[in-house]
Amino acid sequence: MDKLLIRGGRQLNGTVPISGAKNAALPELCATLLTPEPVTLLNVPRLQDVATMRKLLAHMGVQTQSHGERGGMSFSAAGAITPQAPYELVKTMRASVLVLGPLLARFGHARVSLPGGCAIGSRPVDQHIKGLTAMGAEIAVEHGYMVATLAAGRTRLKGARIATDMVTVTGTENFLMAAALAEGETILENAAQEPEIPDLAEMLIRMGARIEGHGSSRIRIQGVEQLHGCTHQVVADRIETGTFLCAVAAAGGDVVAQHGRIEHLEAVVEKLRDAGVAVTKVADGIRVQSAGAGQLKAQSFRTTEYPGFPTDMQAQFMALNAVAQGSALVTETIFENRFMHVNELVRLGANIQIDGNVAMVEGVPALSGASVMATDLRASASLVIAALVAEGETQVDRIYHLDRGYDQMEIKLRALGADIERVKS
């Protein structure tokens, strides 16, 4: 397995281009199943999960092609489509559940393996099943697969009012795609509001869907009989943006995160400013200026659904707190097993204690390089940030986690002045 070698102590300066959001690209790749006409996506990030999803679509019979420039990819689901997502292709990717809605909506049946992904807590699919059942689907879980068909006598899904028991991003996305081709009106209550949701909705609207209220907790969809092709640019990744903001805050320097949208990161930006970091909106991006770890003030925060502090930024900000002045409480409310990075940060010299879903972080004057192991996607990013400020050399192992969510992170950091290299297995 590849690993990263990082020698800390260098400030970061320059401009870093932010790639398209993985959490927008994955449902948008699935949305190409909704039409037989060609769909082109721009700014698609070069990530393992994207490659896996593309392989899954190709397995089903979707024709895919990369254009190289601007992260462009084209898709055509015009031929014979096999509406099955086998375990072998989706076992590493929880987003695979997103093919269920489009397959049901267009083809009336699907067989989709229960998804895999990071080991950071339970991710039940019961909300997906509940919502799609309300729309006229019959879904059984058999031998690790969701087997879905339309109810007897139906040729299309039907509109419904869907109120999920919890806010679910992938559930909202699945219902959006399914409702676009359903008969009648669908109303989504308690819908997720993350920026990736309205980005998917805007793509569907370009394809001919009739959607209102996206970006709010109540979305209304009027189903249409068919959708057409379109060209759509994937929104910039707010978590990649936030990760680079935290990296510059901890290491010090002056960087513009090109394409980053400050309005998608308000909770994180507020905490960075309180910590003593200058964060400003500039033309086509965000500028972050920091004197480095020694000048930061530790900040307590609590993760919650968007627009609150994102759970996907918890580990990165904890790495920043580890070298800030003072102490802070970090409360994780989304996933019950998302402090696995703490033991690795402690190996670098961090002072962190865990009590249930709360981590108590006491800032230390310096971290020291060591060998550490990534345990999940965002944990790996926190270790990179800590390594950038640690004295000496840090080896970060199992970075296949990092590759699932960051497009060439070490190349981007090296261009900003970091001493970082990938060691091939």
PDB file of C-alpha atoms in Angstrom, residues 157-370:
ATOM      1  CA  LEU A 157     -43.171   5.094  -9.472  1.00  0.00           C
ATOM      2  CA  LYS A 158     -45.827   7.375  -8.013  1.00  0.00           C
ATOM      3  CA  GLY A 159     -45.479  10.703  -6.248  1.00  0.00           C
ATOM      4  CA  ALA A 160     -45.649  10.660  -2.452  1.00  0.00           C
ATOM      5  CA  ARG A 161     -45.026  12.740   0.638  1.00  0.00           C
ATOM      6  CA  ILE A 162     -41.824  11.412   2.231  1.00  0.00           C
ATOM      7  CA  ALA A 163     -40.864  12.462   5.756  1.00  0.00           C
ATOM      8  CA  THR A 164     -37.700  10.657   6.842  1.00  0.00           C
ATOM      9  CA  ASP A 165     -37.086   9.857  10.501  1.00  0.00           C
ATOM     10  CA  MET A 166     -33.666  11.488  10.225  1.00  0.00           C
ATOM     11  CA  VAL A 167     -31.902  13.846   7.860  1.00  0.00           C
ATOM     12  CA  THR A 168     -30.253  11.673   5.211  1.00  0.00           C
ATOM     13  CA  VAL A 169     -28.154  13.078   2.378  1.00  0.00           C
ATOM     14  CA  THR A 170     -28.085   9.979   0.195  1.00  0.00           C
ATOM     15  CA  GLY A 171     -31.749   9.347   0.972  1.00  0.00           C
ATOM     16  CA  THR A 172     -32.684  12.840  -0.211  1.00  0.00           C
ATOM     17  CA  GLU A 173     -30.604  12.297  -3.362  1.00  0.00           C
ATOM     18  CA  ASN A 174     -32.199   8.920  -4.087  1.00  0.00           C
ATOM     19  CA  PHE A 175     -35.706  10.347  -3.655  1.00  0.00           C
ATOM     20  CA  LEU A 176     -34.893  13.372  -5.844  1.00  0.00           C
ATOM     21  CA  MET A 177     -33.758  11.164  -8.711  1.00  0.00           C
ATOM     22  CA  ALA A 178     -36.617   8.694  -8.327  1.00  0.00           C
ATOM     23  CA  ALA A 179     -39.257  11.438  -8.065  1.00  0.00           C
ATOM     24  CA  ALA A 180     -38.011  13.169 -11.226  1.00  0.00           C
ATOM     25  CA  LEU A 181     -39.535  10.346 -13.317  1.00  0.00           C
ATOM     26  CA  ALA A 182     -42.403   9.429 -10.963  1.00  0.00           C
ATOM     27  CA  GLU A 183     -46.066   9.955 -11.768  1.00  0.00           C
ATOM     28  CA  GLY A 184     -47.411  13.032  -9.974  1.00  0.00           C
ATOM     29  CA  GLU A 185     -45.984  15.191  -7.190  1.00  0.00           C
ATOM     30  CA  THR A 186     -43.449  14.178  -4.554  1.00  0.00           C
ATOM     31  CA  ILE A 187     -42.776  16.293  -1.461  1.00  0.00           C
ATOM     32  CA  LEU A 188     -39.642  15.628   0.564  1.00  0.00           C
ATOM     33  CA  GLU A 189     -39.933  16.752   4.190  1.00  0.00           C
ATOM     34  CA  ASN A 190     -36.880  16.908   6.480  1.00  0.00           C
ATOM     35  CA  ALA A 191     -34.700  16.945   3.347  1.00  0.00           C
ATOM     36  CA  ALA A 192     -30.927  17.319   3.644  1.00  0.00           C
ATOM     37  CA  GLN A 193     -29.669  20.817   2.788  1.00  0.00           C
ATOM     38  CA  GLU A 194     -25.984  20.181   2.010  1.00  0.00           C
ATOM     39  CA  PRO A 195     -24.765  22.106  -1.087  1.00  0.00           C
ATOM     40  CA  GLU A 196     -24.407  18.841  -3.002  1.00  0.00           C
ATOM     41  CA  ILE A 197     -28.229  18.449  -2.906  1.00  0.00           C
ATOM     42  CA  PRO A 198     -29.067  21.652  -4.834  1.00  0.00           C
ATOM     43  CA  ASP A 199     -26.174  20.894  -7.205  1.00  0.00           C
ATOM     44  CA  LEU A 200     -27.793  17.546  -8.056  1.00  0.00           C
ATOM     45  CA  ALA A 201     -31.180  19.261  -8.346  1.00  0.00           C
ATOM     46  CA  GLU A 202     -29.770  21.836 -10.770  1.00  0.00           C
ATOM     47  CA  MET A 203     -28.383  19.022 -12.914  1.00  0.00           C
ATOM     48  CA  LEU A 204     -31.765  17.280 -12.923  1.00  0.00           C
ATOM     49  CA  ILE A 205     -33.473  20.564 -13.863  1.00  0.00           C
ATOM     50  CA  ARG A 206     -31.071  20.861 -16.809  1.00  0.00           C
ATOM     51  CA  MET A 207     -32.267  17.378 -17.786  1.00  0.00           C
ATOM     52  CA  GLY A 208     -35.888  18.523 -17.738  1.00  0.00           C
ATOM     53  CA  ALA A 209     -36.925  17.793 -14.147  1.00  0.00           C
ATOM     54  CA  ARG A 210     -39.338  20.091 -12.309  1.00  0.00           C
ATOM     55  CA  ILE A 211     -37.954  20.754  -8.835  1.00  0.00           C
ATOM     56  CA  GLU A 212     -38.565  23.561  -6.311  1.00  0.00           C
ATOM     57  CA  GLY A 213     -37.209  24.237  -2.834  1.00  0.00           C
ATOM     58  CA  HIS A 214     -33.861  22.455  -3.222  1.00  0.00           C
ATOM     59  CA  GLY A 215     -31.450  23.745  -0.606  1.00  0.00           C
ATOM     60  CA  SER A 216     -34.263  23.907   1.971  1.00  0.00           C
ATOM     61  CA  SER A 217     -35.745  21.204   4.202  1.00  0.00           C
ATOM     62  CA  ARG A 218     -38.840  20.898   1.978  1.00  0.00           C
ATOM     63  CA  ILE A 219     -38.405  19.965  -1.688  1.00  0.00           C
ATOM     64  CA  ARG A 220     -41.245  19.659  -4.188  1.00  0.00           C
ATOM     65  CA  ILE A 221     -40.845  17.570  -7.366  1.00  0.00           C
ATOM     66  CA  GLN A 222     -43.341  17.291 -10.204  1.00  0.00           C
ATOM     67  CA  GLY A 223     -42.582  14.070 -12.055  1.00  0.00           C
ATOM     68  CA  VAL A 224     -42.097  14.073 -15.825  1.00  0.00           C
ATOM     69  CA  GLU A 225     -42.352  11.186 -18.272  1.00  0.00           C
ATOM     70  CA  GLN A 226     -38.775  11.424 -19.526  1.00  0.00           C
ATOM     71  CA  LEU A 227     -35.545  13.334 -19.030  1.00  0.00           C
ATOM     72  CA  HIS A 228     -32.985  14.407 -21.634  1.00  0.00           C
ATOM     73  CA  GLY A 229     -29.216  14.845 -21.730  1.00  0.00           C
ATOM     74  CA  CYS A 230     -27.302  17.845 -20.424  1.00  0.00           C
ATOM     75  CA  THR A 231     -23.881  19.283 -19.591  1.00  0.00           C
ATOM     76  CA  HIS A 232     -23.281  20.059 -15.917  1.00  0.00           C
ATOM     77  CA  GLN A 233     -20.268  21.216 -13.876  1.00  0.00           C
ATOM     78  CA  VAL A 234     -19.784  19.543 -10.499  1.00  0.00           C
ATOM     79  CA  VAL A 235     -19.691  22.036  -7.621  1.00  0.00           C
ATOM     80  CA  ALA A 236     -16.338  22.566  -5.849  1.00  0.00           C
ATOM     81  CA  ASP A 237     -15.681  20.239  -2.905  1.00  0.00           C
ATOM     82  CA  ARG A 238     -16.373  22.151   0.328  1.00  0.00           C
ATOM     83  CA  ILE A 239     -14.639  19.483   2.443  1.00  0.00           C
ATOM     84  CA  GLU A 240     -11.470  19.593   0.342  1.00  0.00           C
ATOM     85  CA  THR A 241     -11.668  23.384   0.613  1.00  0.00           C
ATOM     86  CA  GLY A 242     -12.050  23.219   4.392  1.00  0.00           C
ATOM     87  CA  THR A 243      -9.191  20.736   4.678  1.00  0.00           C
ATOM     88  CA  PHE A 244      -6.805  23.098   2.880  1.00  0.00           C
ATOM     89  CA  LEU A 245      -8.015  26.021   5.016  1.00  0.00           C
ATOM     90  CA  CYS A 246      -7.172  24.021   8.156  1.00  0.00           C
ATOM     91  CA  ALA A 247      -3.826  22.932   6.718  1.00  0.00           C
ATOM     92  CA  VAL A 248      -2.789  26.541   6.040  1.00  0.00           C
ATOM     93  CA  ALA A 249      -4.125  27.650   9.433  1.00  0.00           C
ATOM     94  CA  ALA A 250      -1.954  25.070  11.213  1.00  0.00           C
ATOM     95  CA  ALA A 251       1.177  25.292   9.042  1.00  0.00           C
ATOM     96  CA  GLY A 252       0.990  29.050   8.476  1.00  0.00           C
ATOM     97  CA  GLY A 253       1.111  30.863   5.167  1.00  0.00           C
ATOM     98  CA  ASP A 254      -1.047  32.614   2.582  1.00  0.00           C
ATOM     99  CA  VAL A 255      -3.095  30.519   0.151  1.00  0.00           C
ATOM    100  CA  VAL A 256      -6.051  31.034  -2.196  1.00  0.00           C
ATOM    101  CA  ALA A 257      -8.374  28.027  -2.455  1.00  0.00           C
ATOM    102  CA  GLN A 258      -9.464  28.504  -6.064  1.00  0.00           C
ATOM    103  CA  HIS A 259     -13.149  27.709  -6.794  1.00  0.00           C
ATOM    104  CA  GLY A 260     -13.879  27.294  -3.060  1.00  0.00           C
ATOM    105  CA  ARG A 261     -17.182  28.828  -1.963  1.00  0.00           C
ATOM    106  CA  ILE A 262     -17.136  30.494   1.433  1.00  0.00           C
ATOM    107  CA  GLU A 263     -20.933  30.317   1.753  1.00  0.00           C
ATOM    108  CA  HIS A 264     -20.662  26.509   1.826  1.00  0.00           C
ATOM    109  CA  LEU A 265     -18.307  26.583   4.845  1.00  0.00           C
ATOM    110  CA  GLU A 266     -19.702  29.284   7.103  1.00  0.00           C
ATOM    111  CA  ALA A 267     -19.529  27.238  10.332  1.00  0.00           C
ATOM    112  CA  VAL A 268     -15.903  26.197   9.687  1.00  0.00           C
ATOM    113  CA  VAL A 269     -14.848  29.692   8.587  1.00  0.00           C
ATOM    114  CA  GLU A 270     -16.350  31.214  11.733  1.00  0.00           C
ATOM    115  CA  LYS A 271     -14.310  28.854  13.935  1.00  0.00           C
ATOM    116  CA  LEU A 272     -11.129  29.541  11.935  1.00  0.00           C
ATOM    117  CA  ARG A 273     -11.592  33.273  12.375  1.00  0.00           C
ATOM    118  CA  ASP A 274     -12.182  32.810  16.111  1.00  0.00           C
ATOM    119  CA  ALA A 275      -8.942  30.796  16.188  1.00  0.00           C
ATOM    120  CA  GLY A 276      -7.047  33.802  14.790  1.00  0.00           C
ATOM    121  CA  VAL A 277      -6.970  32.945  11.089  1.00  0.00           C
ATOM    122  CA  ALA A 278      -7.775  35.507   8.386  1.00  0.00           C
ATOM    123  CA  VAL A 279     -10.304  34.035   5.939  1.00  0.00           C
ATOM    124  CA  THR A 280     -11.693  36.248   3.163  1.00  0.00           C
ATOM    125  CA  LYS A 281     -13.755  35.785   0.032  1.00  0.00           C
ATOM    126  CA  VAL A 282     -11.909  36.649  -3.181  1.00  0.00           C
ATOM    127  CA  ALA A 283     -12.760  36.378  -6.867  1.00  0.00           C
ATOM    128  CA  ASP A 284     -13.386  32.672  -7.587  1.00  0.00           C
ATOM    129  CA  GLY A 285     -12.145  31.430  -4.255  1.00  0.00           C
ATOM    130  CA  ILE A 286     -11.219  31.865  -0.582  1.00  0.00           C
ATOM    131  CA  ARG A 287      -8.014  33.402   0.765  1.00  0.00           C
ATOM    132  CA  VAL A 288      -6.617  32.071   4.056  1.00  0.00           C
ATOM    133  CA  GLN A 289      -3.733  33.724   5.940  1.00  0.00           C
ATOM    134  CA  SER A 290      -2.234  32.383   9.147  1.00  0.00           C
ATOM    135  CA  ALA A 291       0.817  32.958  11.311  1.00  0.00           C
ATOM    136  CA  GLY A 292       0.826  29.241  12.104  1.00  0.00           C
ATOM    137  CA  ALA A 293       0.141  26.876  14.970  1.00  0.00           C
ATOM    138  CA  GLY A 294       1.783  28.905  17.735  1.00  0.00           C
ATOM    139  CA  GLN A 295      -0.629  31.811  17.222  1.00  0.00           C
ATOM    140  CA  LEU A 296      -3.874  29.815  17.096  1.00  0.00           C
ATOM    141  CA  LYS A 297      -6.492  29.690  19.851  1.00  0.00           C
ATOM    142  CA  ALA A 298      -8.226  26.327  20.408  1.00  0.00           C
ATOM    143  CA  GLN A 299     -11.944  26.265  19.493  1.00  0.00           C
ATOM    144  CA  SER A 300     -14.700  24.044  20.843  1.00  0.00           C
ATOM    145  CA  PHE A 301     -17.335  22.880  18.374  1.00  0.00           C
ATOM    146  CA  ARG A 302     -20.147  20.400  17.901  1.00  0.00           C
ATOM    147  CA  THR A 303     -20.803  18.561  14.647  1.00  0.00           C
ATOM    148  CA  THR A 304     -24.308  18.681  13.222  1.00  0.00           C
ATOM    149  CA  GLU A 305     -26.180  18.595   9.929  1.00  0.00           C
ATOM    150  CA  TYR A 306     -25.599  21.329   7.361  1.00  0.00           C
ATOM    151  CA  PRO A 307     -25.404  24.299   7.741  1.00  0.00           C
ATOM    152  CA  GLY A 308     -23.810  23.423  11.086  1.00  0.00           C
ATOM    153  CA  PHE A 309     -20.231  22.266  11.599  1.00  0.00           C
ATOM    154  CA  PRO A 310     -19.760  19.233   9.291  1.00  0.00           C
ATOM    155  CA  THR A 311     -18.719  15.885  10.707  1.00  0.00           C
ATOM    156  CA  ASP A 312     -16.433  15.565   7.660  1.00  0.00           C
ATOM    157  CA  MET A 313     -14.336  18.489   9.034  1.00  0.00           C
ATOM    158  CA  GLN A 314     -14.158  17.297  12.645  1.00  0.00           C
ATOM    159  CA  ALA A 315     -10.862  15.386  12.376  1.00  0.00           C
ATOM    160  CA  GLN A 316      -9.089  18.149  10.423  1.00  0.00           C
ATOM    161  CA  PHE A 317     -10.067  20.861  12.913  1.00  0.00           C
ATOM    162  CA  MET A 318      -9.070  18.598  15.795  1.00  0.00           C
ATOM    163  CA  ALA A 319      -5.562  18.410  14.311  1.00  0.00           C
ATOM    164  CA  LEU A 320      -5.504  22.213  14.315  1.00  0.00           C
ATOM    165  CA  ASN A 321      -6.723  22.318  17.942  1.00  0.00           C
ATOM    166  CA  ALA A 322      -3.951  19.891  18.908  1.00  0.00           C
ATOM    167  CA  VAL A 323      -1.321  22.590  18.278  1.00  0.00           C
ATOM    168  CA  ALA A 324      -3.358  25.644  19.298  1.00  0.00           C
ATOM    169  CA  GLN A 325      -3.158  27.566  22.563  1.00  0.00           C
ATOM    170  CA  GLY A 326      -5.577  26.461  25.282  1.00  0.00           C
ATOM    171  CA  SER A 327      -8.064  23.614  25.337  1.00  0.00           C
ATOM    172  CA  ALA A 328     -11.241  22.728  23.476  1.00  0.00           C
ATOM    173  CA  LEU A 329     -14.093  20.223  23.538  1.00  0.00           C
ATOM    174  CA  VAL A 330     -15.006  18.490  20.272  1.00  0.00           C
ATOM    175  CA  THR A 331     -18.442  16.859  20.321  1.00  0.00           C
ATOM    176  CA  GLU A 332     -19.327  14.374  17.566  1.00  0.00           C
ATOM    177  CA  THR A 333     -23.085  13.893  17.111  1.00  0.00           C
ATOM    178  CA  ILE A 334     -23.318  12.319  13.642  1.00  0.00           C
ATOM    179  CA  PHE A 335     -21.248   9.105  13.750  1.00  0.00           C
ATOM    180  CA  GLU A 336     -20.632   7.065  16.898  1.00  0.00           C
ATOM    181  CA  ASN A 337     -17.195   5.787  15.881  1.00  0.00           C
ATOM    182  CA  ARG A 338     -15.470   8.811  14.405  1.00  0.00           C
ATOM    183  CA  PHE A 339     -12.619   9.382  16.842  1.00  0.00           C
ATOM    184  CA  MET A 340     -10.357   6.657  15.440  1.00  0.00           C
ATOM    185  CA  HIS A 341      -7.812   9.293  14.394  1.00  0.00           C
ATOM    186  CA  VAL A 342      -7.266  10.337  18.024  1.00  0.00           C
ATOM    187  CA  ASN A 343      -4.884   7.488  18.877  1.00  0.00           C
ATOM    188  CA  GLU A 344      -2.797   8.306  15.806  1.00  0.00           C
ATOM    189  CA  LEU A 345      -2.674  12.027  16.650  1.00  0.00           C
ATOM    190  CA  VAL A 346      -1.556  11.045  20.162  1.00  0.00           C
ATOM    191  CA  ARG A 347       1.331   9.104  18.567  1.00  0.00           C
ATOM    192  CA  LEU A 348       2.464  12.440  17.125  1.00  0.00           C
ATOM    193  CA  GLY A 349       2.383  14.013  20.589  1.00  0.00           C
ATOM    194  CA  ALA A 350      -1.153  15.413  20.761  1.00  0.00           C
ATOM    195  CA  ASN A 351      -2.874  15.624  24.161  1.00  0.00           C
ATOM    196  CA  ILE A 352      -6.411  14.319  23.594  1.00  0.00           C
ATOM    197  CA  GLN A 353      -8.768  12.463  25.935  1.00  0.00           C
ATOM    198  CA  ILE A 354     -12.031  10.830  24.859  1.00  0.00           C
ATOM    199  CA  ASP A 355     -15.191  10.609  26.960  1.00  0.00           C
ATOM    200  CA  GLY A 356     -17.998   9.032  24.949  1.00  0.00           C
ATOM    201  CA  ASN A 357     -18.740  11.293  21.997  1.00  0.00           C
ATOM    202  CA  VAL A 358     -16.613  14.161  23.355  1.00  0.00           C
ATOM    203  CA  ALA A 359     -12.883  14.641  22.790  1.00  0.00           C
ATOM    204  CA  MET A 360     -10.994  16.953  25.152  1.00  0.00           C
ATOM    205  CA  VAL A 361      -8.064  18.541  23.305  1.00  0.00           C
ATOM    206  CA  GLU A 362      -5.287  20.342  25.161  1.00  0.00           C
ATOM    207  CA  GLY A 363      -2.982  22.194  22.796  1.00  0.00           C
ATOM    208  CA  VAL A 364       0.727  21.314  22.896  1.00  0.00           C
ATOM    209  CA  PRO A 365       3.687  23.499  21.834  1.00  0.00           C
ATOM    210  CA  ALA A 366       4.826  21.039  19.169  1.00  0.00           C
ATOM    211  CA  LEU A 367       4.147  17.665  17.605  1.00  0.00           C
ATOM    212  CA  SER A 368       6.904  15.217  16.652  1.00  0.00           C
ATOM    213  CA  GLY A 369       7.041  13.051  13.554  1.00  0.00           C
ATOM    214  CA  ALA A 370       6.188   9.360  13.809  1.00  0.00           C
TER     215      ALA A 370
END
